[in-house]
Amino acid sequence: MSDTSKKFWRWVIDIAVIIAGSGVYALGVHCFTAPNNIAPGGVTGLATIVSFVTDLNIGMLITVMNIPLLIAGFFLLNRGTMIKTLIGVVVLSVMTDWLLKDVPVYVADSGGGILAALFGGLLMGAGLGIVYGREGTTGGTDIINKIINRFKPEIKLGQISFLVNAAVALSGYIVYKNLDVVLYAIVSVFVQSRVIDGLVYGGLEGKFLMIFSEKPQEIADRLLKLKRGVTLLSGEGAYSGENRQVVCIAVHKNEYVKVKRIVKQTDPNAFVIITGASEVLGKGFQKLD
C-alpha cells in the first residue's frame, strides 16, 4: 500500500473515530448533564445555561458559540486539526439536538444529582478521550487553549481550563440560583478530566529510573533480562570527583517494582530516582506514530 493510501485510510479512520467519540460526548450531555441543569464547563456548559434561559437547543448554541473560535482556529492553528474539530462540533450539535432526542434521559430526584454528574462526566470524558486520541477536539475551550499555548507556551493549559470552567460554574449559580448544580458541575468536570487522562495516557504511562550504584554493569546485565533497553550514562561526582556510571531504564508501571527488587538484591546501598513518565513510546512500548 502506498504512502498516499495509508494517509487516506488513516484519515478515514480518524474521522470515523471522531464521529463515534463526539456521539458518546453528546450522549452524556443529552442524558445526564443537560436534564439536570449541570453546566459541565466550557462552551457546552455555557450553552446549557443559555438554553435554560432562552429555551434554544443546546446543540445549536454549541455551533453558534464555536463559529468565531473555529474561524480563529483556521487562521492560527493546524488546518488538519481544525477540519477534525469542525466535524466534531457538527456531529456533537446534530446528535444532541436531533439523533438522540428520543433517547431516555435521567432526571435526578432531590439530592440525586451526583449520579447525573458522575455518569455525565464519565460519558463526556470518554467521548473527549476518544476524540483527542485522533488529534481532534469538540471545539470550545480546546481551541482557546491551543491558540493561547501557541503564543504563550509558558502559561499552563490546566490554569486556562480551570479559569474558564470556574467562570462557567459561577455563571450557573447566577442563573440557577442553586449551589448544588455548581458543585455537581465541578464533580462532572473532575470526572471528565480523570477519564480523559486515563484514555489518552493510561495505557502509555510508565516509570523512568536513574540508578546510582557501585555495581552499574551488574545491575544493567540483570535488567537486560527483562527485555528492556538499558542505558549507561557517564557522570562525575561533584564532591568526590570520581567517574561513575548511571543506569537508566524506562519500564511499564507494572514492571518497576521488579526493577527495584533487582536493584536491591544487587546493591542494597544503591541510590535510585524514580519518576513518572506520562508516555513511553518506541521499541518495546507503544508504537511511535
PDB file of N, CA, C and O in Angstrom, residues 3 6 15 43 56 69-70 75 104 130 157 161 182 193 227 243:
ATOM      1  N   ASP A   3       2.113   5.266   0.380  1.00  0.00           N
ATOM      2  CA  ASP A   3       2.002   6.213   1.492  1.00  0.00           C
ATOM      3  C   ASP A   3       0.734   7.043   1.392  1.00  0.00           C
ATOM      4  O   ASP A   3       0.101   7.371   2.402  1.00  0.00           O
ATOM      5  N   LYS A   6      -2.118   4.960   2.620  1.00  0.00           N
ATOM      6  CA  LYS A   6      -2.060   4.841   4.079  1.00  0.00           C
ATOM      7  C   LYS A   6      -2.592   6.105   4.744  1.00  0.00           C
ATOM      8  O   LYS A   6      -3.351   6.051   5.713  1.00  0.00           O
ATOM      9  N   ILE A  15     -11.638  10.157  11.171  1.00  0.00           N
ATOM     10  CA  ILE A  15     -12.953  10.789  11.102  1.00  0.00           C
ATOM     11  C   ILE A  15     -14.021   9.899  11.711  1.00  0.00           C
ATOM     12  O   ILE A  15     -14.891  10.363  12.479  1.00  0.00           O
ATOM     13  N   VAL A  43     -17.721  25.554  26.511  1.00  0.00           N
ATOM     14  CA  VAL A  43     -18.810  26.002  25.659  1.00  0.00           C
ATOM     15  C   VAL A  43     -20.074  25.176  25.906  1.00  0.00           C
ATOM     16  O   VAL A  43     -21.190  25.705  25.893  1.00  0.00           O
ATOM     17  N   LEU A  56     -33.580  27.720  23.765  1.00  0.00           N
ATOM     18  CA  LEU A  56     -32.963  27.347  22.496  1.00  0.00           C
ATOM     19  C   LEU A  56     -32.271  25.996  22.645  1.00  0.00           C
ATOM     20  O   LEU A  56     -31.869  25.606  23.738  1.00  0.00           O
ATOM     21  N   LEU A  69     -14.633  30.886  17.244  1.00  0.00           N
ATOM     22  CA  LEU A  69     -13.447  30.124  17.643  1.00  0.00           C
ATOM     23  C   LEU A  69     -12.914  29.286  16.481  1.00  0.00           C
ATOM     24  O   LEU A  69     -11.698  29.177  16.287  1.00  0.00           O
ATOM     25  N   LEU A  70     -13.818  28.702  15.704  1.00  0.00           N
ATOM     26  CA  LEU A  70     -13.400  27.921  14.538  1.00  0.00           C
ATOM     27  C   LEU A  70     -12.714  28.799  13.502  1.00  0.00           C
ATOM     28  O   LEU A  70     -11.693  28.407  12.920  1.00  0.00           O
ATOM     29  N   PHE A  75      -7.243  30.144  11.039  1.00  0.00           N
ATOM     30  CA  PHE A  75      -6.184  31.096  10.711  1.00  0.00           C
ATOM     31  C   PHE A  75      -4.905  30.837  11.514  1.00  0.00           C
ATOM     32  O   PHE A  75      -3.800  31.085  11.023  1.00  0.00           O
ATOM     33  N   PRO A 104     -34.023   8.091  26.154  1.00  0.00           N
ATOM     34  CA  PRO A 104     -34.483   8.481  27.504  1.00  0.00           C
ATOM     35  C   PRO A 104     -33.396   9.234  28.272  1.00  0.00           C
ATOM     36  O   PRO A 104     -32.210   8.965  28.105  1.00  0.00           O
ATOM     37  N   ILE A 130     -11.633   9.746  23.374  1.00  0.00           N
ATOM     38  CA  ILE A 130     -11.631   9.096  22.057  1.00  0.00           C
ATOM     39  C   ILE A 130     -11.276  10.100  20.966  1.00  0.00           C
ATOM     40  O   ILE A 130     -10.464   9.816  20.070  1.00  0.00           O
ATOM     41  N   LEU A 157      -1.851  25.027  30.394  1.00  0.00           N
ATOM     42  CA  LEU A 157      -3.200  24.834  29.873  1.00  0.00           C
ATOM     43  C   LEU A 157      -4.186  24.498  30.984  1.00  0.00           C
ATOM     44  O   LEU A 157      -5.361  24.852  30.917  1.00  0.00           O
ATOM     45  N   SER A 161      -7.861  26.249  31.529  1.00  0.00           N
ATOM     46  CA  SER A 161      -9.095  25.469  31.608  1.00  0.00           C
ATOM     47  C   SER A 161      -9.803  25.699  32.938  1.00  0.00           C
ATOM     48  O   SER A 161     -11.030  25.815  32.984  1.00  0.00           O
ATOM     49  N   VAL A 182     -23.872  23.864  40.888  1.00  0.00           N
ATOM     50  CA  VAL A 182     -22.486  24.304  40.699  1.00  0.00           C
ATOM     51  C   VAL A 182     -21.528  23.221  41.183  1.00  0.00           C
ATOM     52  O   VAL A 182     -20.546  22.884  40.517  1.00  0.00           O
ATOM     53  N   SER A 193     -11.978  14.993  33.411  1.00  0.00           N
ATOM     54  CA  SER A 193     -10.522  15.106  33.303  1.00  0.00           C
ATOM     55  C   SER A 193      -9.832  13.788  33.628  1.00  0.00           C
ATOM     56  O   SER A 193      -8.866  13.407  32.961  1.00  0.00           O
ATOM     57  N   LYS A 227      14.160  -7.808  29.029  1.00  0.00           N
ATOM     58  CA  LYS A 227      13.881  -7.461  27.635  1.00  0.00           C
ATOM     59  C   LYS A 227      13.569  -5.968  27.489  1.00  0.00           C
ATOM     60  O   LYS A 227      12.727  -5.573  26.681  1.00  0.00           O
ATOM     61  N   ASN A 243      34.587   9.282  38.590  1.00  0.00           N
ATOM     62  CA  ASN A 243      33.738   8.961  37.441  1.00  0.00           C
ATOM     63  C   ASN A 243      32.800   7.815  37.809  1.00  0.00           C
ATOM     64  O   ASN A 243      33.224   6.815  38.393  1.00  0.00           O
TER      65      ASN A 243
END
